[in-house]
Coordinates of C-alpha atoms and ligand atoms in Angstrom, one line a residue:
M1079 CA -29.3 -109.9 -211.4
L1080 CA -28.8 -113.3 -209.9
S1081 CA -25.4 -113.9 -208.3
K1082 CA -23.5 -117.0 -209.3
T1083 CA -22.0 -119.7 -207.2
R1084 CA -18.8 -121.3 -208.1
T1085 CA -18.9 -124.1 -205.6
R1086 CA -22.4 -125.3 -205.1
R1087 CA -23.6 -127.3 -208.1
R1088 CA -26.8 -128.0 -206.3
L1089 CA -27.8 -124.4 -206.1
V1090 CA -31.2 -123.9 -207.6
V1091 CA -32.3 -120.5 -208.7
L1092 CA -35.9 -120.1 -207.8
G1093 CA -36.9 -116.6 -208.6
V1094 CA -36.1 -112.9 -208.8
V1095 CA -37.6 -110.5 -206.4
S1096 CA -38.5 -107.2 -207.9
A1097 CA -39.0 -105.8 -204.5
L1098 CA -36.2 -103.6 -203.3
S1099 CA -34.7 -100.6 -204.8
A1100 CA -31.4 -102.5 -204.7
A1101 CA -32.4 -105.3 -207.0
A1102 CA -33.0 -108.2 -204.8
A1103 CA -32.1 -111.6 -205.9
V1104 CA -33.4 -114.7 -204.3
L1105 CA -31.7 -118.0 -204.2
A1106 CA -32.6 -121.2 -202.5
V1107 CA -30.0 -123.7 -202.0
G1108 CA -30.5 -127.4 -201.6
G1109 CA -31.4 -130.8 -203.0
R1110 CA -34.9 -131.0 -204.2
L1111 CA -36.0 -127.5 -203.4
G1112 CA -37.0 -126.7 -207.0
G1113 CA -40.0 -128.8 -207.3
G1114 CA -43.6 -128.8 -206.1
R1115 CA -43.4 -125.8 -203.8
S1116 CA -45.5 -123.2 -205.6
G1117 CA -48.4 -122.2 -203.4
S1118 CA -47.0 -123.5 -200.1
A1119 CA -45.5 -121.8 -197.2
G1120 CA -42.7 -124.2 -196.7
D1121 CA -40.7 -127.2 -198.1
E1122 CA -38.6 -130.1 -196.8
N1123 CA -36.6 -127.7 -194.6
F1124 CA -39.2 -125.2 -193.5
E1125 CA -42.8 -125.1 -192.4
V1126 CA -42.6 -121.4 -193.3
R1127 CA -39.6 -120.1 -195.4
P1128 CA -37.6 -117.2 -194.0
Y1129 CA -39.2 -113.7 -194.0
L1130 CA -38.1 -110.3 -192.7
Q1131 CA -39.9 -108.3 -189.9
L1132 CA -39.2 -105.0 -188.1
G1133 CA -38.4 -106.9 -184.9
D1134 CA -37.8 -105.0 -181.7
S1135 CA -35.1 -102.6 -182.8
P1136 CA -35.7 -101.6 -186.4
D1137 CA -33.3 -98.6 -186.1
T1138 CA -30.3 -101.0 -185.9
G1139 CA -31.4 -104.1 -187.6
L1140 CA -34.2 -106.4 -188.7
A1141 CA -35.6 -109.7 -187.5
L1142 CA -35.4 -112.8 -189.7
L1143 CA -38.1 -115.4 -188.9
W1144 CA -38.9 -118.9 -190.1
Q1145 CA -40.7 -121.9 -188.8
A1146 CA -39.6 -125.5 -188.9
A1147 CA -40.2 -128.9 -187.3
D1148 CA -40.0 -129.2 -183.5
R1149 CA -36.7 -131.0 -183.3
D1150 CA -33.1 -130.2 -182.5
D1151 CA -31.7 -129.1 -185.8
A1152 CA -28.6 -126.9 -185.9
W1153 CA -29.8 -123.7 -187.5
A1154 CA -27.5 -120.7 -188.2
V1155 CA -27.8 -117.5 -190.2
D1156 CA -24.9 -115.8 -192.0
L1157 CA -25.0 -112.2 -193.0
R1158 CA -23.2 -110.3 -195.7
R1159 CA -23.3 -106.7 -194.7
G1160 CA -23.3 -104.4 -197.7
G1161 CA -24.4 -107.3 -199.9
D1162 CA -21.0 -108.7 -200.7
G1163 CA -17.8 -109.6 -198.9
P1164 CA -17.5 -112.5 -196.4
W1165 CA -20.3 -114.3 -194.8
V1166 CA -20.4 -113.6 -191.0
E1167 CA -22.3 -115.9 -188.7
T1168 CA -24.9 -114.0 -186.6
P1169 CA -25.6 -114.9 -182.9
A1170 CA -27.5 -118.2 -182.6
P1171 CA -31.2 -117.8 -183.5
A1172 CA -33.8 -117.9 -180.7
W1173 CA -36.8 -120.0 -180.9
R1174 CA -40.2 -120.5 -179.2
R1175 CA -42.4 -123.6 -179.5
R1176 CA -45.7 -123.5 -181.1
A1177 CA -47.5 -126.6 -179.9
L1178 CA -51.2 -126.0 -180.6
E1179 CA -54.0 -128.5 -181.0
G1180 CA -54.8 -129.4 -184.6
S1181 CA -51.3 -129.1 -186.1
P1182 CA -47.9 -130.7 -185.5
P1183 CA -45.7 -128.8 -183.1
A1184 CA -43.3 -126.4 -184.7
R1185 CA -40.5 -124.1 -183.7
L1186 CA -40.7 -120.4 -184.4
Y1187 CA -37.2 -119.2 -185.1
R1188 CA -35.9 -115.7 -184.9
A1189 CA -32.5 -114.3 -185.8
A1190 CA -31.4 -110.7 -185.3
L1191 CA -29.8 -109.2 -188.4
A1192 CA -28.1 -106.5 -186.4
G1193 CA -25.4 -103.9 -187.0
L1194 CA -26.8 -102.8 -190.4
A1195 CA -25.9 -99.4 -191.6
P1196 CA -29.1 -97.4 -192.3
G1197 CA -30.2 -97.9 -195.8
S1198 CA -27.5 -100.5 -196.6
S1199 CA -28.2 -103.7 -198.5
F1200 CA -27.3 -107.1 -197.2
A1201 CA -27.5 -110.7 -198.1
Y1202 CA -28.4 -113.5 -195.7
R1203 CA -28.4 -117.2 -195.8
V1204 CA -29.9 -119.8 -193.5
R1205 CA -28.1 -123.0 -192.8
R1206 CA -29.5 -126.2 -191.4
S1207 CA -26.9 -128.6 -190.0
G1208 CA -24.2 -126.6 -191.8
R1209 CA -25.9 -126.8 -195.2
P1210 CA -27.3 -123.5 -196.7
V1211 CA -31.0 -124.0 -197.4
F1212 CA -32.2 -120.5 -198.1
Q1213 CA -30.7 -117.3 -199.3
A1214 CA -32.0 -113.8 -200.1
R1215 CA -31.2 -110.1 -200.0
G1216 CA -32.7 -107.2 -198.1
S1217 CA -32.1 -103.6 -197.1
A1218 CA -31.8 -102.0 -193.7
L1219 CA -34.3 -99.2 -192.9
K1220 CA -33.4 -96.0 -194.8
P1221 CA -32.5 -93.0 -192.7
A1222 CA -34.2 -89.6 -192.7
G1223 CA -33.4 -87.5 -195.8
V1224 CA -33.3 -90.5 -198.1
P1225 CA -36.4 -90.9 -200.3
H1226 CA -38.3 -94.2 -199.8
R1227 CA -41.4 -95.9 -201.1
F1228 CA -44.0 -97.9 -199.2
V1229 CA -47.1 -99.8 -200.3
A1230 CA -50.2 -100.2 -198.2
F1231 CA -53.3 -102.3 -198.4
G1232 CA -55.5 -104.1 -195.9
D1233 CA -58.1 -106.8 -195.7
C1234 CA -55.9 -109.0 -197.8
A1235 CA -55.0 -112.7 -197.2
A1236 CA -58.4 -114.2 -198.2
G1237 CA -57.0 -116.7 -200.7
T1238 CA -58.5 -114.8 -203.6
A1239 CA -57.3 -114.0 -207.1
G1240 CA -57.4 -110.4 -206.2
Q1241 CA -55.1 -110.9 -203.2
R1242 CA -52.5 -112.6 -205.4
A1243 CA -52.8 -109.9 -208.1
V1244 CA -52.4 -107.1 -205.5
A1245 CA -49.3 -108.9 -204.1
Y1246 CA -47.7 -109.1 -207.5
R1247 CA -48.6 -105.5 -208.3
A1248 CA -47.0 -104.5 -205.0
S1249 CA -43.8 -106.2 -206.0
L1250 CA -43.7 -104.3 -209.3
A1251 CA -43.8 -101.1 -207.3
R1252 CA -40.5 -102.2 -205.7
P1253 CA -41.4 -100.8 -202.2
D1254 CA -39.1 -100.6 -199.2
Y1255 CA -41.8 -102.1 -197.0
V1256 CA -45.5 -103.0 -197.0
M1257 CA -48.0 -101.6 -194.5
I1258 CA -51.0 -103.8 -193.9
T1259 CA -54.0 -101.8 -192.5
G1260 CA -55.4 -104.8 -190.7
D1261 CA -57.3 -108.0 -191.3
V1262 CA -54.1 -109.7 -192.3
V1263 CA -55.7 -113.1 -192.8
Y1264 CA -59.3 -114.4 -193.2
M1265 CA -61.4 -115.4 -191.5
R1266 CA -60.2 -115.8 -188.0
G1267 CA -56.5 -114.8 -187.7
R1268 CA -55.5 -118.5 -187.4
A1269 CA -52.1 -119.9 -187.9
S1270 CA -53.6 -122.3 -190.4
E1271 CA -54.8 -119.3 -192.4
Y1272 CA -51.4 -117.7 -192.4
L1273 CA -50.0 -121.0 -193.7
R1274 CA -52.6 -121.2 -196.5
H1275 CA -53.2 -117.6 -197.6
F1276 CA -50.4 -115.3 -196.2
F1277 CA -47.0 -116.9 -196.6
P1278 CA -47.5 -118.7 -199.9
V1279 CA -48.7 -115.5 -201.6
Y1280 CA -46.4 -112.9 -200.1
N1281 CA -43.4 -115.1 -199.9
S1282 CA -44.1 -117.0 -203.1
D1283 CA -41.0 -118.3 -205.0
A1284 CA -42.7 -117.3 -208.2
A1285 CA -43.8 -113.8 -209.1
G1286 CA -46.9 -113.4 -211.1
P1287 CA -50.5 -112.1 -210.9
G1288 CA -51.7 -115.7 -210.3
S1289 CA -49.3 -116.5 -207.6
G1290 CA -48.1 -113.5 -205.7
A1291 CA -44.5 -112.5 -205.2
P1292 CA -41.4 -113.2 -203.2
L1293 CA -41.8 -110.1 -201.1
L1294 CA -41.6 -111.1 -197.5
R1295 CA -38.1 -112.6 -197.7
S1296 CA -36.6 -109.2 -198.8
I1297 CA -38.8 -106.5 -197.3
P1298 CA -40.7 -106.3 -194.0
F1299 CA -44.4 -106.3 -193.9
V1300 CA -45.8 -104.2 -191.0
A1301 CA -49.3 -104.8 -189.9
A1302 CA -52.0 -103.0 -187.8
A1303 CA -54.3 -105.5 -186.2
G1304 CA -57.8 -105.8 -187.5
N1305 CA -61.0 -107.4 -186.1
H1306 CA -60.4 -110.6 -188.0
D1307 CA -56.9 -110.7 -186.4
L1308 CA -57.6 -110.0 -182.8
I1309 CA -61.2 -109.9 -181.7
D1310 CA -61.8 -113.7 -181.2
R1311 CA -59.8 -114.7 -178.2
D1312 CA -61.5 -118.0 -177.5
L1313 CA -58.7 -120.6 -177.7
D1314 CA -61.1 -123.5 -177.1
R1315 CA -62.8 -122.7 -180.4
L1316 CA -59.7 -121.6 -182.2
P1317 CA -56.6 -123.0 -180.6
D1318 CA -54.5 -121.5 -183.4
G1319 CA -56.1 -118.1 -183.3
L1320 CA -54.3 -114.8 -182.6
A1321 CA -51.4 -115.9 -184.8
Y1322 CA -50.7 -112.2 -185.3
F1323 CA -48.8 -112.3 -182.0
Y1324 CA -46.4 -115.0 -183.0
Y1325 CA -46.1 -114.9 -186.8
L1326 CA -45.3 -111.2 -186.8
A1327 CA -42.4 -109.5 -184.9
Q1328 CA -43.0 -105.8 -184.5
P1329 CA -41.7 -103.2 -182.0
L1330 CA -42.9 -103.8 -178.4
N1331 CA -43.0 -100.1 -177.5
G1332 CA -46.7 -99.5 -177.1
P1333 CA -48.6 -99.2 -173.9
P1334 CA -47.5 -102.1 -171.7
A1335 CA -50.9 -103.7 -171.0
P1336 CA -53.8 -102.1 -172.7
R1337 CA -56.5 -102.1 -170.1
Q1338 CA -59.4 -103.0 -172.3
S1339 CA -57.6 -105.7 -174.2
P1340 CA -60.0 -108.7 -173.9
A1341 CA -58.8 -111.6 -171.7
L1342 CA -57.8 -114.8 -173.3
V1343 CA -60.5 -117.4 -173.1
G1344 CA -60.0 -121.2 -173.1
A1345 CA -58.7 -124.1 -171.1
E1346 CA -55.5 -123.4 -169.2
G1347 CA -53.4 -125.7 -171.4
R1348 CA -54.5 -123.9 -174.6
R1349 CA -53.8 -120.5 -173.0
R1350 CA -50.4 -121.7 -171.9
A1351 CA -49.6 -123.1 -175.4
F1352 CA -50.6 -119.8 -177.0
L1353 CA -48.6 -117.7 -174.6
E1354 CA -45.5 -120.0 -175.0
A1355 CA -45.7 -119.2 -178.8
A1356 CA -46.4 -115.5 -178.4
G1357 CA -44.1 -114.6 -175.6
P1358 CA -43.9 -110.9 -174.7
A1359 CA -45.6 -109.9 -178.0
Y1360 CA -49.0 -110.6 -176.3
P1361 CA -50.8 -108.4 -175.9
R1362 CA -48.4 -105.5 -176.2
M1363 CA -47.8 -105.7 -180.0
A1364 CA -51.3 -104.4 -180.8
N1365 CA -50.0 -100.9 -180.6
F1366 CA -46.5 -99.6 -181.5
S1367 CA -44.5 -97.0 -183.4
F1368 CA -41.4 -96.8 -185.5
D1369 CA -39.5 -94.6 -187.9
Y1370 CA -38.8 -95.2 -191.5
G1371 CA -36.8 -92.5 -193.3
D1372 CA -38.7 -89.3 -192.9
V1373 CA -41.9 -91.0 -191.6
H1374 CA -42.8 -91.6 -188.0
W1375 CA -45.6 -94.2 -187.9
A1376 CA -48.1 -94.8 -185.1
V1377 CA -49.7 -98.2 -185.6
L1378 CA -52.8 -98.6 -183.5
D1379 CA -55.4 -101.1 -182.4
A1380 CA -58.8 -99.7 -183.4
N1381 CA -60.9 -102.7 -182.4
P1382 CA -64.0 -101.7 -180.5
Y1383 CA -62.6 -102.7 -177.1
A1384 CA -59.9 -100.1 -177.4
D1385 CA -61.1 -96.9 -175.9
W1386 CA -58.9 -94.1 -177.2
T1387 CA -60.3 -91.7 -174.7
D1388 CA -58.6 -93.8 -171.9
P1389 CA -55.7 -91.8 -170.5
A1390 CA -53.3 -94.8 -170.6
L1391 CA -53.8 -95.3 -174.4
L1392 CA -54.2 -91.6 -175.3
G1393 CA -51.3 -90.5 -173.1
W1394 CA -49.0 -93.0 -174.9
L1395 CA -50.1 -91.8 -178.3
E1396 CA -49.8 -88.1 -177.4
A1397 CA -46.3 -88.7 -176.0
D1398 CA -45.3 -90.8 -179.0
L1399 CA -46.4 -88.2 -181.5
A1400 CA -44.9 -85.3 -179.5
A1401 CA -41.5 -87.1 -179.3
A1402 CA -41.6 -87.4 -183.1
K1403 CA -42.1 -83.8 -183.9
R1404 CA -38.7 -83.6 -185.7
A1405 CA -39.8 -86.2 -188.2
A1406 CA -40.7 -84.6 -191.5
W1407 CA -44.0 -86.7 -191.5
R1408 CA -46.2 -88.3 -189.0
L1409 CA -48.5 -91.0 -190.3
A1410 CA -51.0 -93.4 -188.5
A1411 CA -52.3 -96.8 -189.5
F1412 CA -55.1 -98.7 -187.9
H1413 CA -57.9 -100.9 -189.2
Q1414 CA -61.3 -99.4 -188.5
P1415 CA -61.6 -96.0 -190.3
G1416 CA -63.2 -93.0 -188.6
F1417 CA -64.3 -91.4 -191.9
H1418 CA -65.7 -93.3 -194.9
S1419 CA -68.7 -93.4 -197.2
S1420 CA -69.6 -97.1 -197.3
V1421 CA -72.8 -98.7 -196.1
A1422 CA -71.1 -101.4 -194.2
H1423 CA -69.5 -100.2 -190.9
A1424 CA -71.2 -96.8 -191.3
D1425 CA -71.8 -96.5 -187.6
D1426 CA -68.3 -97.6 -186.4
Q1427 CA -66.9 -94.2 -186.1
R1428 CA -64.9 -94.7 -182.9
M1429 CA -61.5 -93.6 -184.2
R1430 CA -62.9 -90.1 -184.9
V1431 CA -62.1 -89.4 -181.3
L1432 CA -58.4 -89.2 -182.3
A1433 CA -58.9 -86.6 -185.0
P1434 CA -58.0 -83.7 -182.6
V1435 CA -54.9 -85.6 -181.6
F1436 CA -53.8 -86.1 -185.1
E1437 CA -54.5 -82.4 -185.9
R1438 CA -52.6 -81.2 -182.8
H1439 CA -49.5 -83.3 -183.8
D1440 CA -49.6 -82.5 -187.5
V1441 CA -50.3 -86.0 -188.7
S1442 CA -50.7 -85.7 -192.4
L1443 CA -52.1 -89.1 -193.5
V1444 CA -54.1 -91.8 -191.8
L1445 CA -54.4 -95.2 -193.4
S1446 CA -57.2 -97.7 -192.6
G1447 CA -58.9 -100.7 -194.0
H1448 CA -62.0 -102.7 -192.7
V1449 CA -64.1 -101.1 -195.5
H1450 CA -63.2 -103.2 -198.5
N1451 CA -62.5 -100.5 -201.1
Y1452 CA -60.5 -97.3 -201.7
E1453 CA -61.6 -94.0 -200.3
R1454 CA -59.8 -90.7 -199.9
S1455 CA -61.1 -87.9 -197.7
R1456 CA -60.5 -84.3 -198.4
P1457 CA -58.3 -82.8 -195.7
L1458 CA -60.5 -82.3 -192.7
R1459 CA -60.6 -81.3 -189.0
F1460 CA -63.1 -82.9 -186.7
A1461 CA -64.3 -81.9 -183.2
P1462 CA -66.4 -84.5 -181.3
A1463 CA -69.5 -83.0 -179.8
D1464 CA -68.9 -84.5 -176.4
P1465 CA -65.2 -85.2 -176.0
A1466 CA -65.6 -86.7 -172.5
S1467 CA -68.2 -89.2 -173.6
P1468 CA -68.1 -89.4 -177.4
Y1469 CA -69.4 -92.8 -178.2
G1470 CA -73.0 -93.2 -179.3
P1471 CA -74.9 -96.3 -180.5
G1472 CA -72.8 -98.7 -182.5
G1473 CA -69.8 -96.6 -182.1
R1474 CA -71.1 -93.4 -183.6
V1475 CA -69.3 -90.2 -182.8
E1476 CA -71.3 -87.1 -183.3
G1477 CA -69.4 -83.9 -184.0
A1478 CA -68.5 -81.2 -186.6
W1479 CA -66.0 -81.3 -189.4
A1480 CA -64.3 -78.6 -191.3
I1481 CA -63.3 -79.6 -194.8
D1482 CA -60.5 -78.0 -196.8
G1483 CA -62.2 -77.4 -200.1
R1484 CA -59.2 -75.6 -201.7
Y1485 CA -56.8 -78.6 -201.6
D1486 CA -56.8 -80.5 -204.8
G1487 CA -53.7 -82.6 -204.4
R1488 CA -52.2 -81.4 -207.7
T1489 CA -51.8 -77.7 -207.8
R1490 CA -52.9 -77.0 -204.3
T1491 CA -51.0 -79.5 -202.3
L1492 CA -50.8 -77.9 -198.8
P1493 CA -53.7 -79.3 -196.8
D1494 CA -55.5 -77.8 -193.9
G1495 CA -56.3 -80.9 -191.9
V1496 CA -55.7 -84.6 -192.0
T1497 CA -56.2 -86.8 -195.1
Y1498 CA -57.9 -90.1 -194.3
L1499 CA -57.4 -93.0 -196.6
V1500 CA -59.3 -96.3 -196.7
T1501 CA -57.2 -98.8 -198.5
G1502 CA -59.1 -102.0 -197.7
A1503 CA -59.2 -103.5 -201.2
G1504 CA -56.2 -105.8 -200.7
G1505 CA -58.0 -109.1 -201.5
A1506 CA -61.2 -109.6 -199.6
R1507 CA -64.7 -109.2 -201.2
L1508 CA -65.2 -105.6 -202.3
Y1509 CA -67.8 -103.3 -200.7
D1510 CA -70.3 -101.0 -202.5
P1511 CA -68.9 -101.1 -206.0
D1512 CA -72.2 -99.5 -207.1
R1513 CA -71.2 -96.3 -205.4
D1514 CA -68.1 -95.6 -207.5
D1515 CA -70.1 -93.4 -209.9
D1516 CA -72.5 -92.0 -207.4
P1517 CA -70.9 -89.1 -205.5
H1518 CA -74.2 -88.1 -204.1
S1519 CA -74.1 -91.2 -202.0
W1520 CA -70.8 -90.2 -200.5
Q1521 CA -70.2 -88.3 -197.3
P1522 CA -69.3 -84.6 -198.0
F1523 CA -65.7 -85.2 -196.9
T1524 CA -65.1 -88.0 -199.5
A1525 CA -63.0 -86.9 -202.5
R1526 CA -62.5 -90.2 -204.2
F1527 CA -64.2 -93.6 -204.0
V1528 CA -63.2 -96.7 -206.0
A1529 CA -64.7 -100.0 -205.1
R1530 CA -64.9 -101.8 -208.4
T1531 CA -61.4 -103.3 -208.2
H1532 CA -58.8 -104.6 -205.8
S1533 CA -56.1 -102.1 -205.3
L1534 CA -53.1 -100.9 -203.4
T1535 CA -51.6 -97.6 -202.2
V1536 CA -48.1 -96.6 -203.4
V1537 CA -46.5 -93.7 -201.5
D1538 CA -43.2 -92.0 -202.3
V1539 CA -41.8 -90.1 -199.4
T1540 CA -39.3 -87.3 -199.5
P1541 CA -38.7 -84.7 -196.8
E1542 CA -40.8 -82.2 -198.9
A1543 CA -43.7 -84.3 -200.1
L1544 CA -45.8 -87.4 -199.9
A1545 CA -46.7 -88.5 -203.4
V1546 CA -49.6 -91.0 -203.2
R1547 CA -51.0 -93.1 -206.0
Q1548 CA -53.8 -95.7 -205.8
V1549 CA -53.2 -98.5 -208.3
S1550 CA -55.5 -101.3 -209.3
A1551 CA -54.4 -104.9 -209.2
D1552 CA -53.9 -104.8 -212.9
G1553 CA -52.0 -101.6 -212.9
E1554 CA -54.6 -98.9 -213.6
E1555 CA -54.0 -95.6 -211.7
L1556 CA -57.1 -94.9 -209.8
D1557 CA -56.1 -91.8 -207.9
R1558 CA -53.1 -89.6 -207.4
F1559 CA -52.4 -86.8 -205.0
I1560 CA -49.6 -84.9 -203.3
I1561 CA -49.3 -83.6 -199.8
T1562 CA -46.7 -80.9 -198.9
H1563 CA -45.9 -79.1 -195.7
Ligands
FE2_1898 FE1 -62.2 -105.6 -190.8

């Protein structure tokens, strides 16, 4: 699976990604790159080794990001469209400075991997001062009509054994991308936490249950923003907080300036340093949409400050979903679930206000996290009792639901309503494991509840069906269901 070099004797093979449907091989090129790097985000060339993101224009290409020292090195990226043939140098990478208190200044580089035919594979290599220092393979987003697979989990980069095992298990599923349902890093969404817990695990050179897997270099991770990612905006306390806005690169097609988005707090110099790093991503990247194959995704900010009855937010979502009516599937991802059966966060039901919108636009599946376990609802419809003023104490939303009791996900696969998944068992401490075997403690809409193990969601998408499996970190199938039109 590993390609061979005829000319570079110093080439060190570091690992094999079992990530993409086109077997993805990972090479790192350079002098001492082979040693002492396990468990770190970077090496002698990088503070953070290269990783793929959706970027601004996922229909036509991907973004390649990396971070390096704040100095004038000559960086270049070469692309091999189709995976072989000649290397073609891409336009010069852009960079922004990340100069925050408490860590050495760094440069956040971004190169556009453009002009990729949908679904095509490619190889890229990163050169520093002319010398290749990193190489990997990836695939462009697949077009409609072509089956694809994604993996989803949330509440993940907590530095636990469960996080690493879920990452490795995700790589064994060979997904086309990963959807994180919020709370990307613990505890405070800080750059230092990404460097410790996120990049070393999901872009690990080694693949294994104890280390993670080299996923990020070959497939994009997409992330909804959770409370641990976005709520704390006090840069005096956390100068490297809100790193979501500069470590991730996702479409900037959401509402331009969410009205309720909390203001940045902190001395002017700290705010300026953050905004220099984040650029136009702040605050817009909290909500966005994109298409992958037959799925149209709406990725939403469900933090309590976001009022989804506000016409600016709601209008954007309605228009976005209406414009996607030709997609075979419409899915939504956000952090705080509207429907779940856990004790923790029981009153935070704010996102129930969007249930009628999802029903109107034929959204099939909603994925959330926040609650650290796996929960699947029966297909349901929900009507808030007071749509004009739906929020009660703590975020409660009173209303009436209608549950589809006929759907079983195996022989009866055509649901009447929306299926709500909580897949928040990606690495953080699990909630309510004592409720697994106690269905009487579940809400009437809950069909499945598994909290005894960390787990991930694996979804196979075709134009005709969503085939969903929940898999534990050590490979046990915890749930399986199919949704058809
Ligand atoms: Fe959370």
